[in-house]
Coordinates of C-alpha atoms (C1' of nucleotides) in Angstrom, one line a residue:
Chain A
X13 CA 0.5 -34.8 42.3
X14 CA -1.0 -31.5 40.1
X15 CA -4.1 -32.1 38.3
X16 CA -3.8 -32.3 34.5
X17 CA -5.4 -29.4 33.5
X18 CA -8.9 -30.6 31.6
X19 CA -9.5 -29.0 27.9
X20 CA -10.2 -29.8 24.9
X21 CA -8.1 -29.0 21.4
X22 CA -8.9 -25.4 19.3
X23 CA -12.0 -26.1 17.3
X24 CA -13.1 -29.0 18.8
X25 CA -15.7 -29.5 21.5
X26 CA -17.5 -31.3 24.0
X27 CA -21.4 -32.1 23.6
X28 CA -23.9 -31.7 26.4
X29 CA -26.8 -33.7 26.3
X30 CA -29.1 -30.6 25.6
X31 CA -27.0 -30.1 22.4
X32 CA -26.4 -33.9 21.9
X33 CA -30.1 -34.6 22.1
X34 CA -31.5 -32.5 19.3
X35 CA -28.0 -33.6 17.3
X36 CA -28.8 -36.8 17.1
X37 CA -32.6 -36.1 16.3
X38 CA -31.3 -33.8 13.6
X39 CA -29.1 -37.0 12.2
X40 CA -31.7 -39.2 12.3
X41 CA -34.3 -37.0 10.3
X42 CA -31.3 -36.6 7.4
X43 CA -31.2 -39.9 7.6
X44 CA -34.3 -40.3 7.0
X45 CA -34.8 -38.3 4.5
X46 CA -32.0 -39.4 2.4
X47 CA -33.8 -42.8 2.9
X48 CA -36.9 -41.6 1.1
X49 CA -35.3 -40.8 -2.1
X50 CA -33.2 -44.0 -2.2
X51 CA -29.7 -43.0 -1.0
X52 CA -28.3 -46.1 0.9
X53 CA -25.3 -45.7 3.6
X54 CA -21.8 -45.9 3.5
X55 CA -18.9 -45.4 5.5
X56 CA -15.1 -45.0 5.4
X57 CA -12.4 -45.1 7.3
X58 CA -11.4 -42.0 9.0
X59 CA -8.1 -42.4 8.0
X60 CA -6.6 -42.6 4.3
X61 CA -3.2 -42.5 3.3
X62 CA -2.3 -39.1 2.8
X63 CA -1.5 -39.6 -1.0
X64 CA -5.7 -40.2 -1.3
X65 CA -6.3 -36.9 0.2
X66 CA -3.6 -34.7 -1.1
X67 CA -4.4 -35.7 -4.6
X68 CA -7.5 -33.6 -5.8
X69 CA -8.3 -30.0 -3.9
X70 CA -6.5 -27.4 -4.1
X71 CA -3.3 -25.9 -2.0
X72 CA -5.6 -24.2 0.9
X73 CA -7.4 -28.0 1.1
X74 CA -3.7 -29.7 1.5
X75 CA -3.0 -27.0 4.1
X76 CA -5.9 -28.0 6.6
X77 CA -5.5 -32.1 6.3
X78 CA -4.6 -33.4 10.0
X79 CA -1.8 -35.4 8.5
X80 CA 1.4 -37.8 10.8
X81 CA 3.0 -40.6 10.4
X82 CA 1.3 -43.9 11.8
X83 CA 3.2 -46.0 14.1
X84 CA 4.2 -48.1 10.9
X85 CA 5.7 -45.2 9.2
X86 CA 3.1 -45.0 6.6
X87 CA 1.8 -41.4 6.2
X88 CA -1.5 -40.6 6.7
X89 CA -4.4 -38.3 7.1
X90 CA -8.1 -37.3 8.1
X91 CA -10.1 -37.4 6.0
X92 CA -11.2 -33.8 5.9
X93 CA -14.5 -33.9 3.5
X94 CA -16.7 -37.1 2.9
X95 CA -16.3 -36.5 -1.4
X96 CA -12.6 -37.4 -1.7
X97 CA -13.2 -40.7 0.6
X98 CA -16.2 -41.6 -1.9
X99 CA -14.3 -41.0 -4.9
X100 CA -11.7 -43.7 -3.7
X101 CA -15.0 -45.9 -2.6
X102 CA -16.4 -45.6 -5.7
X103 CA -13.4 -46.3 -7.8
X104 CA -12.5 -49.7 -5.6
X105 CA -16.1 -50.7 -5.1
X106 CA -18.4 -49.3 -8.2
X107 CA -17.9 -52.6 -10.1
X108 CA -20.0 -55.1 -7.4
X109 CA -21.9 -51.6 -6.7
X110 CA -23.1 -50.9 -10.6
X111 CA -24.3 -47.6 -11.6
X112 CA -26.3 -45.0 -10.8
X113 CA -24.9 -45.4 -7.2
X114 CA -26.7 -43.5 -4.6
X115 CA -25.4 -42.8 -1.2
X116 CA -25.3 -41.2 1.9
X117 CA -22.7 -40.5 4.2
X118 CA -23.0 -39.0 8.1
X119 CA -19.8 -38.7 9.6
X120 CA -17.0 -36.1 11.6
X121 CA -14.3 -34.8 9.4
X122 CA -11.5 -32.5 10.0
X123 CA -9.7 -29.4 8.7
X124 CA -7.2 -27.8 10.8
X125 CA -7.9 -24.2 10.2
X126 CA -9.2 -20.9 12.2
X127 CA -12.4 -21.5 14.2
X128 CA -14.6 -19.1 13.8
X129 CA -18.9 -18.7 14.7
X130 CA -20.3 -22.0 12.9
X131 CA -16.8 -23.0 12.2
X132 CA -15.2 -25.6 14.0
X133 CA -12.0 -28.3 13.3
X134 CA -14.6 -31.2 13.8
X135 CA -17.6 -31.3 12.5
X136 CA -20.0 -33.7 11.1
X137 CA -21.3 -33.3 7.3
X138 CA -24.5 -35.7 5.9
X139 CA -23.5 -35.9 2.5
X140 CA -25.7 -37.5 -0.2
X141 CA -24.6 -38.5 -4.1
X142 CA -25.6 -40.1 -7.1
X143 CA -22.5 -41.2 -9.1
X144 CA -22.7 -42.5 -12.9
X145 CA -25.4 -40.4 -14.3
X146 CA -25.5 -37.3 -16.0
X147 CA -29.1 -37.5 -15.6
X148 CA -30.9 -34.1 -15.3
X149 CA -33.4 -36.0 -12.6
X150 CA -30.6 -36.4 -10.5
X151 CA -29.9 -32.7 -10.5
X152 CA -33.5 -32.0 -9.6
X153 CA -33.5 -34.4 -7.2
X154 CA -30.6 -33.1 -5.2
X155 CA -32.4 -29.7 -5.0
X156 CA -35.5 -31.7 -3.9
X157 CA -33.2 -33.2 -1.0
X158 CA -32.3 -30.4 0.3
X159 CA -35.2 -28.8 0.5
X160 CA -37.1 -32.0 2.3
X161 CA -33.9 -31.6 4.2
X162 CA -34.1 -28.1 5.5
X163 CA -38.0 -28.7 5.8
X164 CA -38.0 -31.9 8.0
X165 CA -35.6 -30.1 10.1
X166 CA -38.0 -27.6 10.9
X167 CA -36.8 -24.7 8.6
X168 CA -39.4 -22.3 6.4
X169 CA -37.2 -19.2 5.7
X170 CA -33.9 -20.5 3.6
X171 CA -33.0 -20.1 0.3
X172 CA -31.4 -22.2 -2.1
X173 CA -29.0 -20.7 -4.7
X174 CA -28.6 -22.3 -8.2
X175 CA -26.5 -21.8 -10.7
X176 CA -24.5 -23.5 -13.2
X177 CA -20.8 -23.4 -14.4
X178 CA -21.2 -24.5 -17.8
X179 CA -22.8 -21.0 -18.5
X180 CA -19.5 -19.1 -16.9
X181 CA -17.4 -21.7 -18.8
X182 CA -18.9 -21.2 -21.9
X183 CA -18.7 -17.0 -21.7
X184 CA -14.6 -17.6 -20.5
X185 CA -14.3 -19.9 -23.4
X186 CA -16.3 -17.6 -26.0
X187 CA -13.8 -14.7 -24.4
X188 CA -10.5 -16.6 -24.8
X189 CA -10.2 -16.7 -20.9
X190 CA -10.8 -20.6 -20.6
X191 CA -7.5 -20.9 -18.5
X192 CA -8.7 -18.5 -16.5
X193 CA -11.1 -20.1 -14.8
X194 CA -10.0 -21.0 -11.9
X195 CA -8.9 -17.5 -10.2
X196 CA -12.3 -15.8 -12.0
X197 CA -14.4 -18.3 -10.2
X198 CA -12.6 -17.5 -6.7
X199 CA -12.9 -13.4 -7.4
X200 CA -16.4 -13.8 -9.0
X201 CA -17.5 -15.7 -5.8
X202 CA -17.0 -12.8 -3.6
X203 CA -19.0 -10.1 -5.3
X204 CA -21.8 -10.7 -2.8
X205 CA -19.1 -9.9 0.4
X206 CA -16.6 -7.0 -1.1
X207 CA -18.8 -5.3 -4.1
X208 CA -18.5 -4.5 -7.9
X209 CA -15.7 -2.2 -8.0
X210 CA -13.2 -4.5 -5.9
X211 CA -14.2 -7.6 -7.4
X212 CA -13.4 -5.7 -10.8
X213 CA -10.4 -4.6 -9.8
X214 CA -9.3 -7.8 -7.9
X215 CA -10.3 -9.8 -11.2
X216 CA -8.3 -7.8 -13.3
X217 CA -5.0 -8.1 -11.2
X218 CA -5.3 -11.8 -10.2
X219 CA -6.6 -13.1 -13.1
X220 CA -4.6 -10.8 -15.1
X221 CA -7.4 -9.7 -17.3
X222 CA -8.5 -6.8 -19.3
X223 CA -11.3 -4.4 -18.0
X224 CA -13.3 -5.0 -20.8
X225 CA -13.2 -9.2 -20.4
X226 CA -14.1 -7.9 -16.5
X227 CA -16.9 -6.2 -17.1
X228 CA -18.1 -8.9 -19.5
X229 CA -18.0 -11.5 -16.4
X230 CA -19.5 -9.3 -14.8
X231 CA -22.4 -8.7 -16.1
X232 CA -23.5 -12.2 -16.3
X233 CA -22.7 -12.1 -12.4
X234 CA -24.7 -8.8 -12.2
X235 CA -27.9 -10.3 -14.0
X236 CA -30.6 -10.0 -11.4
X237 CA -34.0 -10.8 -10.6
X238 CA -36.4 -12.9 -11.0
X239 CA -35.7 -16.8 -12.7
X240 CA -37.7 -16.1 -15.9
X241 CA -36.3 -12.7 -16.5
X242 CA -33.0 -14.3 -15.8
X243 CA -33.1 -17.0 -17.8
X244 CA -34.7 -14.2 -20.9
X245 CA -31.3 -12.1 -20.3
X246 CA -28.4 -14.7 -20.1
X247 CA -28.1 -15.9 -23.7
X248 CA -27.5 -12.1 -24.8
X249 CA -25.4 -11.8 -21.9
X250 CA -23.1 -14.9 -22.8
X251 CA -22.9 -13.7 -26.2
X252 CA -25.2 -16.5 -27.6
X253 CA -21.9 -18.9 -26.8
X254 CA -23.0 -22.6 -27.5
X255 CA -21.4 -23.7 -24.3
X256 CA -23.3 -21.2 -22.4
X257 CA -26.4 -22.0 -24.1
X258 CA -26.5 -25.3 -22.7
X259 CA -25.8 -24.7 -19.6
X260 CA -28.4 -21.7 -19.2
X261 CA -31.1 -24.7 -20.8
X262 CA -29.6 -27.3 -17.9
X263 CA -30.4 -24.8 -15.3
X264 CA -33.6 -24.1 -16.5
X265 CA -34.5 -27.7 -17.1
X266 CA -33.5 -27.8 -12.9
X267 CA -35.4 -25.1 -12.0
X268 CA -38.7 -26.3 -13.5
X269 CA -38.3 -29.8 -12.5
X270 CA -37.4 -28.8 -8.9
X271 CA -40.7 -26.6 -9.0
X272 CA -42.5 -29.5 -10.1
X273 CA -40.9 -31.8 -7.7
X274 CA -42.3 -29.8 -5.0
X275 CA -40.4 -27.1 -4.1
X276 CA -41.6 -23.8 -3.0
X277 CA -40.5 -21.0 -6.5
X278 CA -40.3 -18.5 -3.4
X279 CA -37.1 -20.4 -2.2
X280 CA -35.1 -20.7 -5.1
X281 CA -32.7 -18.4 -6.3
X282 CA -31.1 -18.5 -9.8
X283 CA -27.9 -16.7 -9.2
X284 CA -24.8 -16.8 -11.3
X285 CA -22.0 -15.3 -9.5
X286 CA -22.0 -18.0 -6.8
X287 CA -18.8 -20.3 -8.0
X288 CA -17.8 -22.6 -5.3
X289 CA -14.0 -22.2 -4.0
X290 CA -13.9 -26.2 -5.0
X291 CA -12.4 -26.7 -8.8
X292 CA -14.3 -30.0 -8.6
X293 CA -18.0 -28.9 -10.0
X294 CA -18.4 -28.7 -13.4
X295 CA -21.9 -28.3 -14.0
X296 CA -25.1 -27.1 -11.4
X297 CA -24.0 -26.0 -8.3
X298 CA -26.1 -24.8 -5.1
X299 CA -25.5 -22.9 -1.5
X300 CA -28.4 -22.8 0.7
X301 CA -28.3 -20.0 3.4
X302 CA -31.0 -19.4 6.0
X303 CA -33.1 -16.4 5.6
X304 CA -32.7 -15.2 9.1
X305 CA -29.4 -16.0 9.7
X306 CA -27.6 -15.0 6.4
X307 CA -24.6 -14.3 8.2
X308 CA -23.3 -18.3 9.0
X309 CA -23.3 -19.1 5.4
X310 CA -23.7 -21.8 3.4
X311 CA -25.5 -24.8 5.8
X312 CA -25.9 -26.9 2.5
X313 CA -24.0 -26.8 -0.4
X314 CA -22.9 -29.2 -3.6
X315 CA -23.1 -29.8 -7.4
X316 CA -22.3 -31.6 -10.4
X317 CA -18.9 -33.0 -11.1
X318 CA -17.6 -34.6 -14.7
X319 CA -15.4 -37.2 -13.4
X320 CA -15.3 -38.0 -9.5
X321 CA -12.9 -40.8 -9.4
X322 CA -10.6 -39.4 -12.3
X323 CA -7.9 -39.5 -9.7
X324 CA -8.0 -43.2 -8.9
X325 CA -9.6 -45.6 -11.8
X326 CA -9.9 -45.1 -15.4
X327 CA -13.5 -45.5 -14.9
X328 CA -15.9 -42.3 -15.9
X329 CA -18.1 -41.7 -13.0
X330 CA -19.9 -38.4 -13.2
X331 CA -22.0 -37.8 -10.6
X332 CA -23.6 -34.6 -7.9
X333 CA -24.4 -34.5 -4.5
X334 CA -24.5 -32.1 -1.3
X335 CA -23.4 -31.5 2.0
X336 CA -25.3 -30.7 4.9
X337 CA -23.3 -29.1 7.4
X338 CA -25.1 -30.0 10.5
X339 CA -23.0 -28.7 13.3
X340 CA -23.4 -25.4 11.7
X341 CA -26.8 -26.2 11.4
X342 CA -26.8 -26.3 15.5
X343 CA -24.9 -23.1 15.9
X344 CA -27.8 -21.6 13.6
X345 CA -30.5 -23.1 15.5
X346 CA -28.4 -22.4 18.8
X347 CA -28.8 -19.0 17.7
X348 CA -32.3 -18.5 16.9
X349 CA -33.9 -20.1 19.7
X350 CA -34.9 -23.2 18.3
X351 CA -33.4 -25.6 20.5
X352 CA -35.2 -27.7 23.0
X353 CA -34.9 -27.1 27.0
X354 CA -35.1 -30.8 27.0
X355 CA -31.9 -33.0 28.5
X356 CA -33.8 -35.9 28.7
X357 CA -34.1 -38.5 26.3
X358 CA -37.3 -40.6 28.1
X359 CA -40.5 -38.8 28.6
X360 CA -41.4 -40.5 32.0
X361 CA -40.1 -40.2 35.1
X362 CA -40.9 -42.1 38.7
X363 CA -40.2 -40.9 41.9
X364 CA -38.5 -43.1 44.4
X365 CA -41.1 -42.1 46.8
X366 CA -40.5 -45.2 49.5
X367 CA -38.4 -47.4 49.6
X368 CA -40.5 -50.2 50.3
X369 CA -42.1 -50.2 46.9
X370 CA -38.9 -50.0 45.0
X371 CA -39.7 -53.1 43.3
X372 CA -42.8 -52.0 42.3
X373 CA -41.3 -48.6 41.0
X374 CA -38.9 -51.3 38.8
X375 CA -41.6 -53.2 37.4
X376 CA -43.8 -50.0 36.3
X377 CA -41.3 -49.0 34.7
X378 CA -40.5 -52.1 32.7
X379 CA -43.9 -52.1 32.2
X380 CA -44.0 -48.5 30.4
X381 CA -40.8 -49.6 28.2
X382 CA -42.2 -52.7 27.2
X383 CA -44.8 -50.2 25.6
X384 CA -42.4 -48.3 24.2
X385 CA -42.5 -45.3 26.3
X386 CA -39.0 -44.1 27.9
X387 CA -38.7 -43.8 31.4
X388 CA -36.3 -43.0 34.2
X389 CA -36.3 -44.0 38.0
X390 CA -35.0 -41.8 40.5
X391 CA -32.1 -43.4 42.1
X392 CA -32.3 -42.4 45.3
X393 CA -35.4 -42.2 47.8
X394 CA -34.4 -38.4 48.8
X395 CA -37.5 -35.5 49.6
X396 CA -40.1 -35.6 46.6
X397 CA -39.6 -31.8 46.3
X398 CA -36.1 -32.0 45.4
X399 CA -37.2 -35.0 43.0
X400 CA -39.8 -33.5 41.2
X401 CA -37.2 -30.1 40.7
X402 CA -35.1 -32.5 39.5
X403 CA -37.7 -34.1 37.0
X404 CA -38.9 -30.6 35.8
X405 CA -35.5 -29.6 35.5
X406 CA -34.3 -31.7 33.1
X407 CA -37.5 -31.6 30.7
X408 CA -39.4 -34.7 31.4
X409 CA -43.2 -34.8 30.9
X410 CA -44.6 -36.7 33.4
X411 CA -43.7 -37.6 37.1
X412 CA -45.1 -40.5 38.0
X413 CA -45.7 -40.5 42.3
X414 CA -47.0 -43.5 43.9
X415 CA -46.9 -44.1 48.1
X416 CA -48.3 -46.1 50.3
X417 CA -52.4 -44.6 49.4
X418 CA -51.8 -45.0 46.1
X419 CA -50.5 -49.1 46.1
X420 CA -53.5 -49.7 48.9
X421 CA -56.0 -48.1 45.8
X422 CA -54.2 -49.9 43.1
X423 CA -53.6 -46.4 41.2
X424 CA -51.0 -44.1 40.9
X425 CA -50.5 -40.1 40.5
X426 CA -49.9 -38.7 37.4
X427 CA -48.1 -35.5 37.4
X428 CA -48.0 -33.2 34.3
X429 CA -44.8 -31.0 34.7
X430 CA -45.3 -28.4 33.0
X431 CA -48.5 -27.7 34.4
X432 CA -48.4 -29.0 37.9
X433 CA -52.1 -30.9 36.9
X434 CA -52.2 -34.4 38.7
X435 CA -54.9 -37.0 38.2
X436 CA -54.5 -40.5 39.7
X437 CA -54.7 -43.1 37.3
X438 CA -55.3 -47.2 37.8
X439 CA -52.3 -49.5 37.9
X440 CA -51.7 -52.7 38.3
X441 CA -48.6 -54.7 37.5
X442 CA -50.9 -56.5 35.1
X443 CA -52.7 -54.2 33.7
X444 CA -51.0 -51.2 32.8
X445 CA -52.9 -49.9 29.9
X446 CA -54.4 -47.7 31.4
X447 CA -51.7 -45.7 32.6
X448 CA -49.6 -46.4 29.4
X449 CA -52.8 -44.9 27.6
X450 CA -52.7 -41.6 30.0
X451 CA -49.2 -41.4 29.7
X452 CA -49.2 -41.4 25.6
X453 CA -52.0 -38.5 25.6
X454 CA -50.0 -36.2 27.8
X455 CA -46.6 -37.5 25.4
X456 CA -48.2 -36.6 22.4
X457 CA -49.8 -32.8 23.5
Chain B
rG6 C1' -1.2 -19.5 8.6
rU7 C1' -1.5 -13.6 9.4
rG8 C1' -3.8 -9.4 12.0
rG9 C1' -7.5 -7.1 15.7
rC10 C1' -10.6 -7.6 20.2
rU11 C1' -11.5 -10.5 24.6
rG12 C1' -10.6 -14.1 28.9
rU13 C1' -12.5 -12.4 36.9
rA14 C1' -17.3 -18.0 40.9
rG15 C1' -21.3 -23.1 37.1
rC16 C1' -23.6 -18.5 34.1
rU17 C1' -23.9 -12.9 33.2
rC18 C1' -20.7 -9.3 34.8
rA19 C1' -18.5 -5.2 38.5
rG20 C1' -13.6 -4.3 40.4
rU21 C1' -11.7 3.7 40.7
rU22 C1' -4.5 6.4 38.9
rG23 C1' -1.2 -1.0 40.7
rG24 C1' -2.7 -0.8 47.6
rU25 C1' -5.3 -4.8 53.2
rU26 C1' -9.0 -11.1 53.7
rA27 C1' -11.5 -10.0 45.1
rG28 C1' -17.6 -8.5 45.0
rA29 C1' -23.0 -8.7 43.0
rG30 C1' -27.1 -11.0 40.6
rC31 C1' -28.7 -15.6 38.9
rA32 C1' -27.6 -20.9 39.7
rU33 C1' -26.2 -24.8 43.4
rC34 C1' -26.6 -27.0 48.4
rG35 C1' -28.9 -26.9 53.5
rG36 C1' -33.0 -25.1 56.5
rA37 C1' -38.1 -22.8 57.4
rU38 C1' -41.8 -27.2 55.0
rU39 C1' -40.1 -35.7 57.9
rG40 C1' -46.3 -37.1 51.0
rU41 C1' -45.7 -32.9 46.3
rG42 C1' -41.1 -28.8 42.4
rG43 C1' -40.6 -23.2 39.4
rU44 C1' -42.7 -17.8 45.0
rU45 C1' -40.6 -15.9 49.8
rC46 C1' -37.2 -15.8 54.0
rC47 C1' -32.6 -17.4 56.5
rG48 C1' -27.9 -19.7 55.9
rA49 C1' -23.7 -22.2 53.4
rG50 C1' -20.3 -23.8 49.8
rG51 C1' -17.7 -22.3 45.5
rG52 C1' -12.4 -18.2 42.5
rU53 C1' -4.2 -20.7 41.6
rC54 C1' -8.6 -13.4 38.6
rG55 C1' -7.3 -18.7 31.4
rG56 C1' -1.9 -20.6 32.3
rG57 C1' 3.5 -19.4 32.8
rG58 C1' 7.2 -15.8 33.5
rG59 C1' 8.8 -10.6 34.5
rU60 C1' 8.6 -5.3 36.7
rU61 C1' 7.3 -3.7 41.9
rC62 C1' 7.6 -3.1 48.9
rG63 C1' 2.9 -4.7 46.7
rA64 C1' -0.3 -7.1 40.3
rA65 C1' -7.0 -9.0 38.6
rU66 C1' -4.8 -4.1 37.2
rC67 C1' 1.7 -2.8 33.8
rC68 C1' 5.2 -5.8 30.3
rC69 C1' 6.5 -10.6 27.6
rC70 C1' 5.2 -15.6 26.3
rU71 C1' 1.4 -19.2 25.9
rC72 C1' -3.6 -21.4 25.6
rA73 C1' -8.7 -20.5 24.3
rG74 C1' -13.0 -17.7 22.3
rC75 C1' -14.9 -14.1 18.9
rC76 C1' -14.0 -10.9 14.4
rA77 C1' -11.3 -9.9 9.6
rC78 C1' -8.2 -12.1 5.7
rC79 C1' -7.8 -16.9 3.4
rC80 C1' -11.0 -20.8 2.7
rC81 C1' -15.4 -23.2 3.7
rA82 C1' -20.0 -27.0 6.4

RNA sequence: GUGGCUGUAGCUCAGUUGGUUAGAGCAUCGGAUUGUGGUUCCGAGGGUCGGGGGUUCGAAUCCCCUCAGCCACCCCA
């Protein structure tokens, strides 16, 4: 019979525990810190009826939904963000939920489009929100999020880009272009990637807008620099537009209030040509790229939205939140060295030196998990040479080698790995503090 | 979805204008070393040359299709 050739699907892949390992350390600390600032978690199916999905988002969005027919001839889809699945949470649940309604959300979702470095068909996204509040705090707090975020996951060089719609609105509205909007946003948010000139002349032709109206969008795009001097410019920039004004005072009011909250001036950017491909924001909206790896994109973006659930209940819910996307997160870190050799999970491991103690090898180690500190027994009672490769190999601390001389003295041999040190240590079954206490010093180095 | 580049051992790659049994380094396994691993030496295993089809006396090498990876567009985490 021919062997069914194993592989897995375009854009999706398999996890080795080396990867796996600092994956799930990574979801635990955004757990974590989501945690900290309230957000409680959810979670929702991974399939919806296709109607749910296809609803909000734009063309390109419907295009990448996994979508078939279910074996009841209902149609359905993947969900293929964690926002759309909320705004149907929220509109059946927010009445026994009540408002403001924090959340977080860590879960695989799925877009059927061209894989690419950092871009995959599943991947997993933390997402945090706070819905029913138009609450400035709640801006400022999702900008403190991310920041803990990128922090806790052991990032110092990243920056986070702020900006707010409402300023861009209110110039299109205070230029007659408020229809516009849409295709400005999409042109304006590749200045950064294809230049001035193109992104003129691209505006002008999809857009189908004068020069002049251009160059005025431009210009807000083009205003540079530091936040203060920013924030000096944009009302001249906007024309002194009302809308605009507003917005340029929200942003500010963000700014400040993230500084307070915490976060380092030196990482925030104020930048006004970022838009956001989604038509879903309406007010602050933020990208976070990595300072030394510029070239993955976004790892963390979001903002404000007017009316979440507008779609499915009657209900107003305003609300903002963020997305972490953490398996592009692990391609950056993949990257830049900052993975872990480690494919362990336990910190201890114990040679099956003879056989004749394997029972006491079983009860040390039960011994050393009741305290709390992982450990692994060889399982078979082959050369120690080949078991302490084994050991170093995959990452664990300390070897743990007890014979026939070490039982007789009532100690064992503690071996540090990485440095080859051994010290022999007293054991008994009883008393293992001792050992537990030599064990946690070398854990903790 | 469209276009470009790539695909040889577990990994990194070599393979001359198509020409005998497709190679190297690292890794793996065994031994030197029956109670102590990252060095050294000796030896071994491992490849349907991504897959399928075609041209040819003969294909890793040329052609077509397909799958996958990377890049660009699009979009985005």
């Amino acid at each position: 019979m021919p062997l069914i050739q194993p592989r897995t699907l375009k854009g999706f892949r398999d996890y080795l525990p080396s990867v796996m390992i600092p994956r799930e350390q990574m979801m635990g600390v955004a757990r974590d810190v989501f945690r900290s600032f309230g957000f409680a978690p959810i979670d929702t199916p991974v399939l919806e009826y296709l109607e749910i999905l296809t609803g909000k988002g734009s063309d390109e969005t419907d295009r990448q939904i996994y979508r078939f027919e279910d074996n009841g001839g209902r149609s359905v889809g993947m969900r293929f963000d964690l926002t759309v699945p909320l705004a149907r949470f929220a509109a059946q649940h927010i009445g026994t939920l009540g408002t403001p309604f924090k959340r977080y959300h860590i879960a695989p979702v799925w877009r059927g489009e061209n894989p690419q470095a950092g871009r995959y068909r599943e991947f997993v996204q933390c997402d945090f929100d706070t819905i029913g509040t138009e609450s400035v705090l709640a801006d400022i707090e999702a900008v403190a999020v991310i920041n803990r975020l990128l922090e806790q996951l052991g990032f110092d060089r990243f920056t986070i880009s702020l900006n707010n719609r409402v300023i861009l609105t209110g110039l299109l509205e205070g230029l007659s272009l408020a229809d516009r909007t849409v295709p400005i946003l999409r042109t304006l948010d590749k200045l950064a990637k294809i230049g001035f000139e193109k992104t003129k002349t691209e505006m002008c032709s999809v857009a189908e807008i004068s020069e002049e109206q251009a160059l005025k969008v431009l210009a807000l795009a083009g205003c540079d620099g530091d936040a203060d001097s920013i924030f000096e410019r944009l009302p001249e920039i906007t024309g002194n537009n009302e809308m605009a004004a507003t917005g340029i005072e929200r942003l500010k009011d963000i700014y400040q209030g993230a500084v307070a909250s915490g976060v380092p001036a030196t990482r925030l950017k104020v930048d006004v040509s970022i838009a956001r491909g989604l038509d879903y924001y309406t007010g602050v909206i933020f990208e976070t790229t990595l300072d030394d790896l510029p070239a993955i994109g976004s790892v963390c973006s979001g903002g404000r939205y007017d009316n979440l659930a507008g779609l499915y209940t009657k209900q107003h819910l305003p609300g903002i939140g963020a997305s972490l996307g953490l398996d592009r997160l692990l391609a950056a870190m993949e990257q830049l060295g900052l993975l872990p050799n480690a494919s362990t999970p336990a910190p201890v491991f114990v040679a099956f030196f003879d056989r004749d103690y394997r029972d006491d090898y079983l009860q040390l180690a039960a011994n050393l998990r009741q305290a709390g500190i992982g450990t692994e027994i060889y399982p078979d009672a082959r050369k120690l040479g080949a078991q302490l490769k084994y050991a170093d190999q995959k990452g664990f601390t300390a070897a743990i080698v007890a014979g026939g001389n070490e039982w007789s003295e009532r100690r064992v041999q503690v071996k540090h790995l990485a440095t080859k040190e051994a010290v022999k240590v007293e054991y008994q079954h009883g008393q293992p503090e001792r050992l537990i206490n030599e064990l946690r010093n070398l854990i903790e180095q």
